[in-house]
Each structure stands twice: as structure tokens, then as C-alpha cells.
Short mmCIF file of N, CA and C in Angstrom, two decimals:
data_model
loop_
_atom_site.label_atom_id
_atom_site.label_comp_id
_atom_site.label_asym_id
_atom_site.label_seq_id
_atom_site.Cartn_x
_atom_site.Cartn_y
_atom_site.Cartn_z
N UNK A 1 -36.54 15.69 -6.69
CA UNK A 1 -35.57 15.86 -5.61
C UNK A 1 -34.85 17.20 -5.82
N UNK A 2 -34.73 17.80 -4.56
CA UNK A 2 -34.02 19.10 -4.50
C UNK A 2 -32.18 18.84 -4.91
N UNK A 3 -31.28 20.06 -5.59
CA UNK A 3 -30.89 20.49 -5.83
C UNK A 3 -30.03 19.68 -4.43
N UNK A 4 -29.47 20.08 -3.21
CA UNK A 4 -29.48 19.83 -2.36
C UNK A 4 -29.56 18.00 -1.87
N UNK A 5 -30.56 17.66 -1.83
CA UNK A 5 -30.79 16.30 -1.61
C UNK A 5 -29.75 15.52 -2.72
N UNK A 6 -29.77 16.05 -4.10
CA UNK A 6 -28.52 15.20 -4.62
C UNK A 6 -27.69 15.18 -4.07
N UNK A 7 -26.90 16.20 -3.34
CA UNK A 7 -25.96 16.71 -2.37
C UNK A 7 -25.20 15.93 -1.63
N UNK A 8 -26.78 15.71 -0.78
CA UNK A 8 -26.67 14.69 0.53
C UNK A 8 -26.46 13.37 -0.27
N UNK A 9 -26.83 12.76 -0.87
CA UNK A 9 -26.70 11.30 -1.73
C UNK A 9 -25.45 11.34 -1.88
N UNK A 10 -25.29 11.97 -2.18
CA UNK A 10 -23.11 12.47 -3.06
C UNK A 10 -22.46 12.06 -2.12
N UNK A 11 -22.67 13.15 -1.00
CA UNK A 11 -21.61 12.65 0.17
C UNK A 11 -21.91 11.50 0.43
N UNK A 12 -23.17 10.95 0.84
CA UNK A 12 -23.37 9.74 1.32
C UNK A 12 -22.65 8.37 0.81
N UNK A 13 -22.70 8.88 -0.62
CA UNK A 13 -21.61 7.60 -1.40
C UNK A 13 -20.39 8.12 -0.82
N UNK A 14 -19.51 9.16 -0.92
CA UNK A 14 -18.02 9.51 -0.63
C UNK A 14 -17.98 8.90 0.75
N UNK A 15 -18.59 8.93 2.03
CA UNK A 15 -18.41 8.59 2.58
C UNK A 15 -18.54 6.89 3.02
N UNK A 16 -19.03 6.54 2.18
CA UNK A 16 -18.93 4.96 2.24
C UNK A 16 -17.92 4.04 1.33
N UNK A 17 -16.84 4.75 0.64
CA UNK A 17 -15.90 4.99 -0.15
C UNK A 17 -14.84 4.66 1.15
N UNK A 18 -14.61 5.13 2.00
CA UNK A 18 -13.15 5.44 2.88
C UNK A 18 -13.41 4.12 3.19
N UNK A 19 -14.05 3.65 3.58
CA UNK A 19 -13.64 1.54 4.11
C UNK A 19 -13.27 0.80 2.80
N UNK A 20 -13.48 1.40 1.66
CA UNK A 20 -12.96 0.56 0.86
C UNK A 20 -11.66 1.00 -0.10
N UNK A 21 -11.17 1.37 0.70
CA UNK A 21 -9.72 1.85 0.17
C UNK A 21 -8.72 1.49 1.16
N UNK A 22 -7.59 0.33 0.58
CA UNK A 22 -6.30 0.02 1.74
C UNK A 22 -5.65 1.06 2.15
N UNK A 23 -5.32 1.12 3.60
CA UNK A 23 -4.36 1.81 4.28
C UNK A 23 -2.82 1.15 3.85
N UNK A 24 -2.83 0.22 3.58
CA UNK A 24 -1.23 -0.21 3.17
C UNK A 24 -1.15 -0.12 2.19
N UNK A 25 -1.94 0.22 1.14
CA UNK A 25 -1.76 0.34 -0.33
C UNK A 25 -1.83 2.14 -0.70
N UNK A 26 -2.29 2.71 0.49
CA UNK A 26 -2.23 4.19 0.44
C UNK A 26 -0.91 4.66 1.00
N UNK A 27 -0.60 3.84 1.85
CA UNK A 27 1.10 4.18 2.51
C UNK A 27 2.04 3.50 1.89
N UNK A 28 2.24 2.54 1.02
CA UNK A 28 2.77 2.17 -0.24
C UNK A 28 3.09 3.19 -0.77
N UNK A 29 2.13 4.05 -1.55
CA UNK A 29 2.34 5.61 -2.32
C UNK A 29 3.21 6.14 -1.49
N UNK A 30 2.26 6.50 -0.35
CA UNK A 30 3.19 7.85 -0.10
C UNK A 30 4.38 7.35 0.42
N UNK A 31 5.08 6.46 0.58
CA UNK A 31 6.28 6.40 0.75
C UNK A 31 6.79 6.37 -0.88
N UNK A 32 6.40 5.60 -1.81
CA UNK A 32 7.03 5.52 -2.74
C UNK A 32 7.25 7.00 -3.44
N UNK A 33 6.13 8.05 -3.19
CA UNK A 33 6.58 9.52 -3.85
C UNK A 33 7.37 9.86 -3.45
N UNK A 34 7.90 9.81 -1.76
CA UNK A 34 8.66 10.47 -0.75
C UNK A 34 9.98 10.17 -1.34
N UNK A 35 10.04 8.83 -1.98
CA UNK A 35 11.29 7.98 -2.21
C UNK A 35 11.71 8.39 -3.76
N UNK A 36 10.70 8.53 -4.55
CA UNK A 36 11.26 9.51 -5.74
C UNK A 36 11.82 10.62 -6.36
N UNK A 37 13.03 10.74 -6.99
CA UNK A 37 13.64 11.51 -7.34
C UNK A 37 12.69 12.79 -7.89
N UNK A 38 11.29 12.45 -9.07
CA UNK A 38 10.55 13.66 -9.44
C UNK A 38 9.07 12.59 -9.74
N UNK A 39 8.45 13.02 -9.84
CA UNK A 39 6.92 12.50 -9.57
C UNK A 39 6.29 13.10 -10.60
N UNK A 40 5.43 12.52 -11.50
CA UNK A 40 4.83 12.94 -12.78
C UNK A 40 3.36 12.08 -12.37
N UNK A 41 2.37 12.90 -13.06
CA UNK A 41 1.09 12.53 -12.72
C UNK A 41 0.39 12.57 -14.13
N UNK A 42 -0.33 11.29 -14.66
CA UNK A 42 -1.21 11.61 -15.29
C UNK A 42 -2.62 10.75 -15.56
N UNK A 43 -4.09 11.37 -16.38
CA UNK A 43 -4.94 10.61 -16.15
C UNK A 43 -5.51 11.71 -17.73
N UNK A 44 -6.73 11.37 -18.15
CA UNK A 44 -7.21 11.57 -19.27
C UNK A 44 -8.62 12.19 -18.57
N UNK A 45 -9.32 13.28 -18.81
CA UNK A 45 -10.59 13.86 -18.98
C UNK A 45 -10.65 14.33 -17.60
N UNK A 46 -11.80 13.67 -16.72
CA UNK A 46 -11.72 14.62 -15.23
C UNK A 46 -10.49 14.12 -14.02
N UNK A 47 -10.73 12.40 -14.69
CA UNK A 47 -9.21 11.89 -13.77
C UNK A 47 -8.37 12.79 -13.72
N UNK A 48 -7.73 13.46 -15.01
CA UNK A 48 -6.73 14.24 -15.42
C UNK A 48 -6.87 15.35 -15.04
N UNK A 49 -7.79 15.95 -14.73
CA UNK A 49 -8.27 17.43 -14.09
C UNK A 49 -7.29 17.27 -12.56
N UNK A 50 -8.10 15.67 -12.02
CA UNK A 50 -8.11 15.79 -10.59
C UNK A 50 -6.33 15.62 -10.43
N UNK A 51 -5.62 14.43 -11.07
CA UNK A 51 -4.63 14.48 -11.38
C UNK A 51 -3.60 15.62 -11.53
N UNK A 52 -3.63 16.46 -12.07
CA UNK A 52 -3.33 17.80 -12.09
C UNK A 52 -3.74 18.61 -10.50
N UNK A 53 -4.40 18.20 -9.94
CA UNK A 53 -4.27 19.19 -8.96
C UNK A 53 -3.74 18.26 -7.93
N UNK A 54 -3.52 17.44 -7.67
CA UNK A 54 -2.58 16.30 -6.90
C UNK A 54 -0.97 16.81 -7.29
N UNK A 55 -0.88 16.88 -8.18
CA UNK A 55 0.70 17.62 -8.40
C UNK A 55 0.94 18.65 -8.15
N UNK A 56 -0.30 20.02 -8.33
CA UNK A 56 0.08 21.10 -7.54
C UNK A 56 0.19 21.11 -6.49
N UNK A 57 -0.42 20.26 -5.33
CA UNK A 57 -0.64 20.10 -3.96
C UNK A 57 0.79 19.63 -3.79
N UNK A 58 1.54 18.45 -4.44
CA UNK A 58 2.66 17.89 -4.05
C UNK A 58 3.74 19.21 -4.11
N UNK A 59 3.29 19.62 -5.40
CA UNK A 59 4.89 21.11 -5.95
C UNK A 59 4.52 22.18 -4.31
N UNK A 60 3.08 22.40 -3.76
CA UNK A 60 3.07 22.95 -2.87
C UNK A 60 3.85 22.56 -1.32
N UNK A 61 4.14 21.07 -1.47
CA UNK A 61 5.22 20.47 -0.23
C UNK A 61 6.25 20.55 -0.43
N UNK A 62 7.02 21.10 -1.86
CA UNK A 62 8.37 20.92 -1.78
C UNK A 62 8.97 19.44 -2.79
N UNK A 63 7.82 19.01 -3.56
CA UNK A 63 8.00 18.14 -3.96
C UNK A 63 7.88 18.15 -5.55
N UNK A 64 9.14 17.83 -6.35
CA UNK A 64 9.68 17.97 -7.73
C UNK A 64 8.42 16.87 -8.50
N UNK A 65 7.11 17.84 -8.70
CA UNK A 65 5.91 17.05 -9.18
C UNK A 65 5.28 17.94 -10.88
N UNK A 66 4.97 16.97 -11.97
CA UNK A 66 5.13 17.16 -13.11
C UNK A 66 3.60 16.33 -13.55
N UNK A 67 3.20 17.00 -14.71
CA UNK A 67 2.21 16.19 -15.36
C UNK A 67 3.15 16.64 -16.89
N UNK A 68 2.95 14.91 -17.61
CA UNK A 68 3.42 14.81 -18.78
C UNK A 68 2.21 15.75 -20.08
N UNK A 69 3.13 16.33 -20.60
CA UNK A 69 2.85 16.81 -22.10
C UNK A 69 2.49 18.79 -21.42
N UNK A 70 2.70 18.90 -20.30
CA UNK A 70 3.16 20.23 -20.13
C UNK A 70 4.17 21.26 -20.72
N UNK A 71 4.56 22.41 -20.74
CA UNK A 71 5.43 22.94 -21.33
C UNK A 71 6.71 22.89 -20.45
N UNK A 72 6.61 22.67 -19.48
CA UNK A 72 7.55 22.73 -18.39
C UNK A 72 8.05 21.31 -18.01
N UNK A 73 7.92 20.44 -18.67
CA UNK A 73 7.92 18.93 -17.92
C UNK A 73 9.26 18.56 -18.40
N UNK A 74 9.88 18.54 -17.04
CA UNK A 74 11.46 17.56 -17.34
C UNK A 74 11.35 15.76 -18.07
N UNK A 75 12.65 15.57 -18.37
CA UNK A 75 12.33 14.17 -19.52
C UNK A 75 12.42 13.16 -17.89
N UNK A 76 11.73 12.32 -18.21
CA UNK A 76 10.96 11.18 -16.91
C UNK A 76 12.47 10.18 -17.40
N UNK A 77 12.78 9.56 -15.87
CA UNK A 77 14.88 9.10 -15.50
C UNK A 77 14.45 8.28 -14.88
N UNK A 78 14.80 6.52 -15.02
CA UNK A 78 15.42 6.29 -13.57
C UNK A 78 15.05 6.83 -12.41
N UNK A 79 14.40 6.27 -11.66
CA UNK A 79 14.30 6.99 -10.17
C UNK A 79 13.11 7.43 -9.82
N UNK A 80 12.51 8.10 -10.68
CA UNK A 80 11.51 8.83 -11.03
C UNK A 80 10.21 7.72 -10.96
N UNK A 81 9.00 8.37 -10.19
CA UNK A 81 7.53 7.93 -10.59
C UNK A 81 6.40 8.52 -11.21
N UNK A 82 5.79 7.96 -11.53
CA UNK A 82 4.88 8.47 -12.44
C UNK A 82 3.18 7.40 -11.98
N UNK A 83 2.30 8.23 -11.70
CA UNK A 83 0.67 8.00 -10.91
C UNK A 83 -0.09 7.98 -11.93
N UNK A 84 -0.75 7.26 -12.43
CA UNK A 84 -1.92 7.03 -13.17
C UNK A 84 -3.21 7.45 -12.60
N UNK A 85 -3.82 8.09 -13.04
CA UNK A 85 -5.32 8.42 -12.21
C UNK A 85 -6.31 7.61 -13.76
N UNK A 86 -6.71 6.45 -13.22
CA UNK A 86 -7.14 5.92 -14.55
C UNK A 86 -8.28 5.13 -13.88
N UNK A 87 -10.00 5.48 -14.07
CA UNK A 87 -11.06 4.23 -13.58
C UNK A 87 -10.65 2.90 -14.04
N UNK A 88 -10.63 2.80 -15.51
CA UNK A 88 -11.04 1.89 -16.37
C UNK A 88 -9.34 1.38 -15.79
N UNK A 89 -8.34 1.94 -16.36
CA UNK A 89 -6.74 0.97 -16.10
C UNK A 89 -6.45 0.92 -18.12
N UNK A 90 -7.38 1.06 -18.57
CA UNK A 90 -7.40 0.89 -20.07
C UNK A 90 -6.79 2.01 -20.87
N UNK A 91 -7.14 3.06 -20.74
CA UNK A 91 -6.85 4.68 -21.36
C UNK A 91 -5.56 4.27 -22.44
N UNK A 92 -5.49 3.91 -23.82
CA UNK A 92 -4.38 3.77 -24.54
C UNK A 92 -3.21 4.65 -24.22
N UNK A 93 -3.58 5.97 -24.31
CA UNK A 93 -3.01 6.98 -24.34
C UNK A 93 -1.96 7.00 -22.98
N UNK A 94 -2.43 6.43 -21.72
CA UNK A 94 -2.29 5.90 -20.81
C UNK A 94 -1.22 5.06 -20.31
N UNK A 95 -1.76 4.06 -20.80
CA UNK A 95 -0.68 2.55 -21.07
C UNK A 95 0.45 2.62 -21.75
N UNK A 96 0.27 3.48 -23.20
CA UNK A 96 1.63 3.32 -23.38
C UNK A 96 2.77 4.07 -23.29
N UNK A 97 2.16 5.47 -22.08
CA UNK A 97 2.84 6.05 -21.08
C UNK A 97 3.28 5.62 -20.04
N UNK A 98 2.58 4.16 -19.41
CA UNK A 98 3.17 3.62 -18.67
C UNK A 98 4.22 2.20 -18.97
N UNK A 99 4.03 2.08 -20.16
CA UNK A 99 5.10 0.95 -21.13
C UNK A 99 6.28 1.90 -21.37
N UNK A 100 6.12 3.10 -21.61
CA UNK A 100 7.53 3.78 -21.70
C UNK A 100 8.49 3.81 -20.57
N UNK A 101 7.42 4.55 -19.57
CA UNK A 101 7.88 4.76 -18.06
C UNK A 101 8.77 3.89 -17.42
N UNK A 102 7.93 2.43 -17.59
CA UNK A 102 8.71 1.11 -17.32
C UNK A 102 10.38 0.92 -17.92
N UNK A 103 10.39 0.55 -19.39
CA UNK A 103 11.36 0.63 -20.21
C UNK A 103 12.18 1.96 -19.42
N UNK A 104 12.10 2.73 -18.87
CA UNK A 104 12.95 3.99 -18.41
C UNK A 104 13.71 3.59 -17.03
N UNK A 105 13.36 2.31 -16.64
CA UNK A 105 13.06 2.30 -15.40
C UNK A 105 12.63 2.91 -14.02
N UNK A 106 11.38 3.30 -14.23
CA UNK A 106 10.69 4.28 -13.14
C UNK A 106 9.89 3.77 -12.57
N UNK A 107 9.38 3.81 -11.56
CA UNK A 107 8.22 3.44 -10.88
C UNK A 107 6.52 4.04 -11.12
N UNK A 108 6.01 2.88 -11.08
CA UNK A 108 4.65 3.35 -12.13
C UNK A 108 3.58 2.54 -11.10
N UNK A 109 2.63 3.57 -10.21
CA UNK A 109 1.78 3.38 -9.76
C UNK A 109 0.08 3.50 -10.60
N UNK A 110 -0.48 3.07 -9.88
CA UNK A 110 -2.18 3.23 -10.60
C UNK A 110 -3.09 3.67 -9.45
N UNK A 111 -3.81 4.92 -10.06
CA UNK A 111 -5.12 4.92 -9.24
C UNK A 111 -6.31 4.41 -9.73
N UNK A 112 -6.82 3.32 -9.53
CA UNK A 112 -7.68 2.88 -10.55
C UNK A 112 -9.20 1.98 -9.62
N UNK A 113 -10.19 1.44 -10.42
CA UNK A 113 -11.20 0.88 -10.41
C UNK A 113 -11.02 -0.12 -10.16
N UNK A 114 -9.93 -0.87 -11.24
CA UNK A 114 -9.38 -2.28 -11.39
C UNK A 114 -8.27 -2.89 -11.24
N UNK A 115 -7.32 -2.51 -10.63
CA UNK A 115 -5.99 -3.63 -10.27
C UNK A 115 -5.71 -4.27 -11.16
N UNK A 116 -6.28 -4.78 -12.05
CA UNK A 116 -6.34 -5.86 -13.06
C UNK A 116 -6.52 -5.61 -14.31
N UNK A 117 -6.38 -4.37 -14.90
CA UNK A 117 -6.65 -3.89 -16.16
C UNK A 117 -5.25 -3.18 -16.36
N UNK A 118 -5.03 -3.03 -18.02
CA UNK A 118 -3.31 -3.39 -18.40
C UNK A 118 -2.77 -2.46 -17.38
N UNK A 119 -3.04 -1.38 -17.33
CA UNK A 119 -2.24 -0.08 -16.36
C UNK A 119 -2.05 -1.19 -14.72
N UNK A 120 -2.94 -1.70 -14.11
CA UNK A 120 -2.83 -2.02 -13.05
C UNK A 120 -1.91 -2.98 -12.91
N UNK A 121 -1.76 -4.83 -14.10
CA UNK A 121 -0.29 -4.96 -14.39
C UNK A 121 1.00 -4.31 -14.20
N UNK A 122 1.10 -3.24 -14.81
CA UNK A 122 2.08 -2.38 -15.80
C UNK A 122 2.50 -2.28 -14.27
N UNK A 123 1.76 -1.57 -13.23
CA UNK A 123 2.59 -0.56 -11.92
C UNK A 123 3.05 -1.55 -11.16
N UNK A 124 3.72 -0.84 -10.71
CA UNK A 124 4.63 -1.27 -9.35
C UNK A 124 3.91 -1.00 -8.06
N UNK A 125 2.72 -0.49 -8.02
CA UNK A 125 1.87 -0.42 -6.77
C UNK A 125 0.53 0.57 -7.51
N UNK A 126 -0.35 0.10 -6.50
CA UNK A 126 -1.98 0.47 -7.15
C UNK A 126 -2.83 0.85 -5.90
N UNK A 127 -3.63 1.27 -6.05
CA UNK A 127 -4.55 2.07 -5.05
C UNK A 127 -5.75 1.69 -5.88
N UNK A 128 -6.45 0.60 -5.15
CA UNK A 128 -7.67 0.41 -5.78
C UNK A 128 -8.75 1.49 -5.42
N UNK A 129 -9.67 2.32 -5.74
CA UNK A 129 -10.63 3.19 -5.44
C UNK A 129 -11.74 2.98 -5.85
N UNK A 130 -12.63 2.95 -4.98
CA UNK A 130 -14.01 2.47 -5.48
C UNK A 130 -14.76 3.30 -6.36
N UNK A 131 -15.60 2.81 -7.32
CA UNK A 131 -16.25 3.57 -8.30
C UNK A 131 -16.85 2.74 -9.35
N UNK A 132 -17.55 3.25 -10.36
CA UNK A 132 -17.56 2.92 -11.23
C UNK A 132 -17.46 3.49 -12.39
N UNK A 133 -17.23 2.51 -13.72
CA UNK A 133 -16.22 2.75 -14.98
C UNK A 133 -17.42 3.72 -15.51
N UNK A 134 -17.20 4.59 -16.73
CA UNK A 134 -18.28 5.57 -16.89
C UNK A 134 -19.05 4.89 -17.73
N UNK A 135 -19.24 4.03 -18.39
CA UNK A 135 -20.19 3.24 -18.77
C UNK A 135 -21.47 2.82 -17.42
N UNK A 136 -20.90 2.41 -16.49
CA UNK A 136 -21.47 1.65 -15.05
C UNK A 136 -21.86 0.47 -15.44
N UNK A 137 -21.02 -0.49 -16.43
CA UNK A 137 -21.46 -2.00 -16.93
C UNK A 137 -20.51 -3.11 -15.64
N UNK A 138 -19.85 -2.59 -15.36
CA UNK A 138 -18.86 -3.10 -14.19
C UNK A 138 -18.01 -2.38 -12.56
N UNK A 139 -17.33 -3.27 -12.08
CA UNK A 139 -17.65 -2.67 -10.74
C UNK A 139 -18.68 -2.61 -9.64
N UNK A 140 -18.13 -3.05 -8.80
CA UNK A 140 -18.86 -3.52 -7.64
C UNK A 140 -19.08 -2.55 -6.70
N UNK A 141 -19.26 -1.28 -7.23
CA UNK A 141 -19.84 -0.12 -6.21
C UNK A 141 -20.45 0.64 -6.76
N UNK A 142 -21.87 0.71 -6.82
CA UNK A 142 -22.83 1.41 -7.25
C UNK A 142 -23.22 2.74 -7.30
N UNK A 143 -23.32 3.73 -7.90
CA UNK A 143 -23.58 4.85 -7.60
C UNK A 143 -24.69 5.59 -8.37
N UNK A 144 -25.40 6.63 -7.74
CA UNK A 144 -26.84 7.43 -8.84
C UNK A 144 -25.78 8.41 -9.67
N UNK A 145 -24.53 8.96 -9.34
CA UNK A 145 -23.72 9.61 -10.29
C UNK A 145 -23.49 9.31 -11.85
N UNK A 146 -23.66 10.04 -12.61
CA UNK A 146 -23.24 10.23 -14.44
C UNK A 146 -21.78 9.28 -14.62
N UNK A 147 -22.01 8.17 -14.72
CA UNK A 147 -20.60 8.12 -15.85
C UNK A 147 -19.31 8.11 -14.53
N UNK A 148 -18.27 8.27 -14.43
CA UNK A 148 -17.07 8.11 -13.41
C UNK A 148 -17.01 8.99 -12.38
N UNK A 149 -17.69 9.96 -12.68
CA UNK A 149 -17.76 11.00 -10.91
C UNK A 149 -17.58 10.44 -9.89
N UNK A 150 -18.28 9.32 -9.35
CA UNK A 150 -17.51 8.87 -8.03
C UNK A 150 -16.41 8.16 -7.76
N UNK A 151 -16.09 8.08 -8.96
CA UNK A 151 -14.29 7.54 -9.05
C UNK A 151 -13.78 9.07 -8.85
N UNK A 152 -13.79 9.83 -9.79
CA UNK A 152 -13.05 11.28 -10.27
C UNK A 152 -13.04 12.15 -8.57
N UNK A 153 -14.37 11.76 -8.29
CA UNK A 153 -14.55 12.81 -6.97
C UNK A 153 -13.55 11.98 -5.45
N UNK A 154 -13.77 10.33 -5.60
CA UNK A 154 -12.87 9.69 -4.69
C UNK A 154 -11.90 10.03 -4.68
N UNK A 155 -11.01 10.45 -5.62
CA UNK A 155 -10.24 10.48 -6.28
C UNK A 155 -8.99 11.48 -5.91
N UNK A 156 -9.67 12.54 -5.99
CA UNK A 156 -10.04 14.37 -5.52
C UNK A 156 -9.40 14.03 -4.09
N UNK A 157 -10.51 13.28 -3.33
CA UNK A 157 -10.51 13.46 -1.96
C UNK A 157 -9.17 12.43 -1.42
N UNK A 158 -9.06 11.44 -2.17
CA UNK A 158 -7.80 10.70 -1.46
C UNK A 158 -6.66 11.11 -1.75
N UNK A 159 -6.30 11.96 -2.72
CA UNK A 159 -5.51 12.67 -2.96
C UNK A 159 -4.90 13.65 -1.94
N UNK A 160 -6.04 14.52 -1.42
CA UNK A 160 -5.92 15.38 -0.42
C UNK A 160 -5.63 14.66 0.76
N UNK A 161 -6.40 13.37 1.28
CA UNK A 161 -5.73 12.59 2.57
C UNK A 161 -4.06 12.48 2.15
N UNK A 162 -3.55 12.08 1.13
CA UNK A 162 -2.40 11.56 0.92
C UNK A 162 -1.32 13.15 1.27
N UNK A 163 -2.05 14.16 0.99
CA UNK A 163 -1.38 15.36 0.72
C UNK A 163 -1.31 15.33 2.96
N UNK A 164 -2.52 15.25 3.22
CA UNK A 164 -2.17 15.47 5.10
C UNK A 164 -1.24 14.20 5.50
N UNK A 165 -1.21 12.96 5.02
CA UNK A 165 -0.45 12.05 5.28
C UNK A 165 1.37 12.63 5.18
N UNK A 166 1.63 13.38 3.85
CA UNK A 166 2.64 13.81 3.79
C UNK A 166 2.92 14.81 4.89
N UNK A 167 2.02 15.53 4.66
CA UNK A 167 2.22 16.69 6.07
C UNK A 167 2.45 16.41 7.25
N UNK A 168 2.20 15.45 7.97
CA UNK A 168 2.03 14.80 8.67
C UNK A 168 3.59 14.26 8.69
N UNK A 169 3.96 13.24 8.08
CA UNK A 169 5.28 12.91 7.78
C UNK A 169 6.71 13.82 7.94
N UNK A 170 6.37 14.83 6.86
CA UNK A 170 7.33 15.81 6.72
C UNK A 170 7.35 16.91 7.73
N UNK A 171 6.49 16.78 8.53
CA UNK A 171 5.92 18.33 9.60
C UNK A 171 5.78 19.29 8.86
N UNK A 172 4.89 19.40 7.91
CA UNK A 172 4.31 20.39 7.36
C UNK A 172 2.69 21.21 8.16
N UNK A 173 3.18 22.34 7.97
CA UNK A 173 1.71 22.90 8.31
C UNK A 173 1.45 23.93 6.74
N UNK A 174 -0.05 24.24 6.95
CA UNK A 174 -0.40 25.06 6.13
C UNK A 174 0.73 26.29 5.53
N UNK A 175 1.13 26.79 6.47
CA UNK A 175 1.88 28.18 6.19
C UNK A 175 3.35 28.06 5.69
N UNK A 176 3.71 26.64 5.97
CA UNK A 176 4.58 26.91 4.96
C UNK A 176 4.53 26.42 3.76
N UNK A 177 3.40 25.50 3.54
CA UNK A 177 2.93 24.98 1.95
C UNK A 177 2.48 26.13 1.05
N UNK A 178 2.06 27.10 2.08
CA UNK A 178 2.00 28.56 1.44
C UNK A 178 2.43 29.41 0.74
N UNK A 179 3.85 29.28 1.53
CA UNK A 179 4.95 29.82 0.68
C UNK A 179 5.46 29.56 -0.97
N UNK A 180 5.25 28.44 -0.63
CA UNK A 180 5.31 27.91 -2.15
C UNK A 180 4.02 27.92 -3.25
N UNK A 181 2.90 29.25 -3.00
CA UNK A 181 1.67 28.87 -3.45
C UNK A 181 2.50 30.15 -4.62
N UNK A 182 1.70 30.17 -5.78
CA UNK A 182 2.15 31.10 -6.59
C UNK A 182 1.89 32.43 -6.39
N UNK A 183 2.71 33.50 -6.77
CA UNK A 183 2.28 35.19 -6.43
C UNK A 183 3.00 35.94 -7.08
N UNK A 184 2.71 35.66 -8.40
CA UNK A 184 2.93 36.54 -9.38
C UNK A 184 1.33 36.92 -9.87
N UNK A 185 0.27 36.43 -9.32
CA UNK A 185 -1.35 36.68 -9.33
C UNK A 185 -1.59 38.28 -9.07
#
């Protein structure tokens, strides 16, 4: 198979991905970021990649958004939420970022595989996303992808809906999310 034809397969899963993701569990979030004092994001390996660019997109609306263990990261208060980008819901490293969070009293969402794995407990609201764990021993959505890519890549992309949902909300257009893009480059 061509280079290409994987391509087409790729999308073909992403796009059979959007029916299985709640609209009330996606507008859950974005009200609950809207409603937070500062917003911290985190996830481990590519979650954490994608994670990281979900917070630049938010710092690009005007919105006081942080990933923990940065050099710049204010101490997480009261008030404050904090997003898990986690397949598995397991990630130690993870959990007992979100056992702290709690104890702080903050609001602790999950982007996850499983609802039901300790992180998905732990939050105060969850965004189930279809995929599977990078093993592929579980999960009920199949994919020809390596290991969590079609979680990591869902992931990516609902992120960005959530980013037009805000826009949308706030009357944002491009040009002025602009403003806030960096230019000291």
C-alpha cells in the first residue's frame, strides 16, 4: 500500500471518531475552562505533545493556560482546572497530579479512552475519546494505527473543535487570536 493510501485509512478512522464523542460532555469542558480562574494541561509522551498545544491555542484566546513542570507555571489554587490528556486514565505520574489537584480544590477533568480508570474517577468531568490504549489489548475502537495515535491524533483534533467552540462563544476571530501569537521570532 502506497504512502498515501495509509493516509486515506487515517482519515477514514478520524472521521468515524466525531459520532463517538458527547456533545454535552464536550460543552461540559468548555464551559468549565471558561469558568476557571487558570487552566493547566497535562498528559505524558504524544498525549503531552498534543496537550501542550491545546494550551497554546487557549493562551492564544486570552486564556490564563499552563502545563505543569514548565519554567513559567504559576502554583495550581482553588478555582483553577487542570485537563488530563491520558488514553489509558492510568499514567502514575498523572494521577497523582490529579490527587494533588483535588486536595487543592480544583477542578480536574480527563481526556481519556476510559471514564473508568483512576484519572477518570479522580475528575470532575471527562471526555471520553475513542481510541485505543497503545498496547491495543482493550477498547472498543479498532484501528491499523501503532500503539495510541488514534487517541493522540483524536485528540489533536477535538482540541481544535473546542478551541472554535470557544471562538464561537467569546466572538473570537482569527485576527485577534493573532495578536496574542508570539513575535519576538
Amino acid at each position: 500500500m502506497h504512502t498515501t493510501q495509509y493516509l486515506a485509512k487515517i482519515l477514514k478512522e478520524l472521521i468515524r471518531t466525531t459520532d463517538r464523542i458527547s456533545d454535552e460532555e464536550a460543552e461540559k469542558l468548555v464551559n468549565g475552562i471558561l469558568e476557571a480562574k487558570k487552566v493547566f494541561v497535562a498528559g505524558a509522551g504524544r498525549s503531552g505533545f498534543m496537550a501542550k498545544s491545546f494550551a497554546m491555542r487557549m493562551m492564544h484566546m486570552g486564556i490564563d493556560a499552563y502545563v505543569p513542570g514548565e519554567t513559567v507555571t504559576p502554583n495550581f489554587e482553588e478555582g483553577d482546572m487542570i485537563i488530563f490528556a491520558s488514553g489509558s486514565g492510568e499514567t502514575k505520574s498523572l494521577v497523582s497530579m490529579a490527587e494533588k489537584a483535588k486536595s487543592l480544590g480544583g477542578t480536574v477533568a480527563a481526556l481519556t479512552i476510559f471514564p473508568d480508570s483512576t484519572i477518570g474517577k479522580l475528575a470532575d468531568m471527562t471526555v471520553k475519546l475513542p481510541g485505543s490504549p497503545k498496547d491495543q489489548s482493550e477498547g472498543d475502537y479498532k484501528t491499523i494505527q501503532p500503539m495510541g495515535s488514534l487517541f493522540e491524533q483524536t485528540l489533536l483534533l477535538f482540541c481544535d473543535a473546542v478551541i472554535l467552540r470557544f471562538m464561537e462563544k467569546k466572538g473570537l476571530d482569527t485576527n485577534k487570536m493573532y495578536g496574542r501569537h508570539a513575535n519576538l521570532e
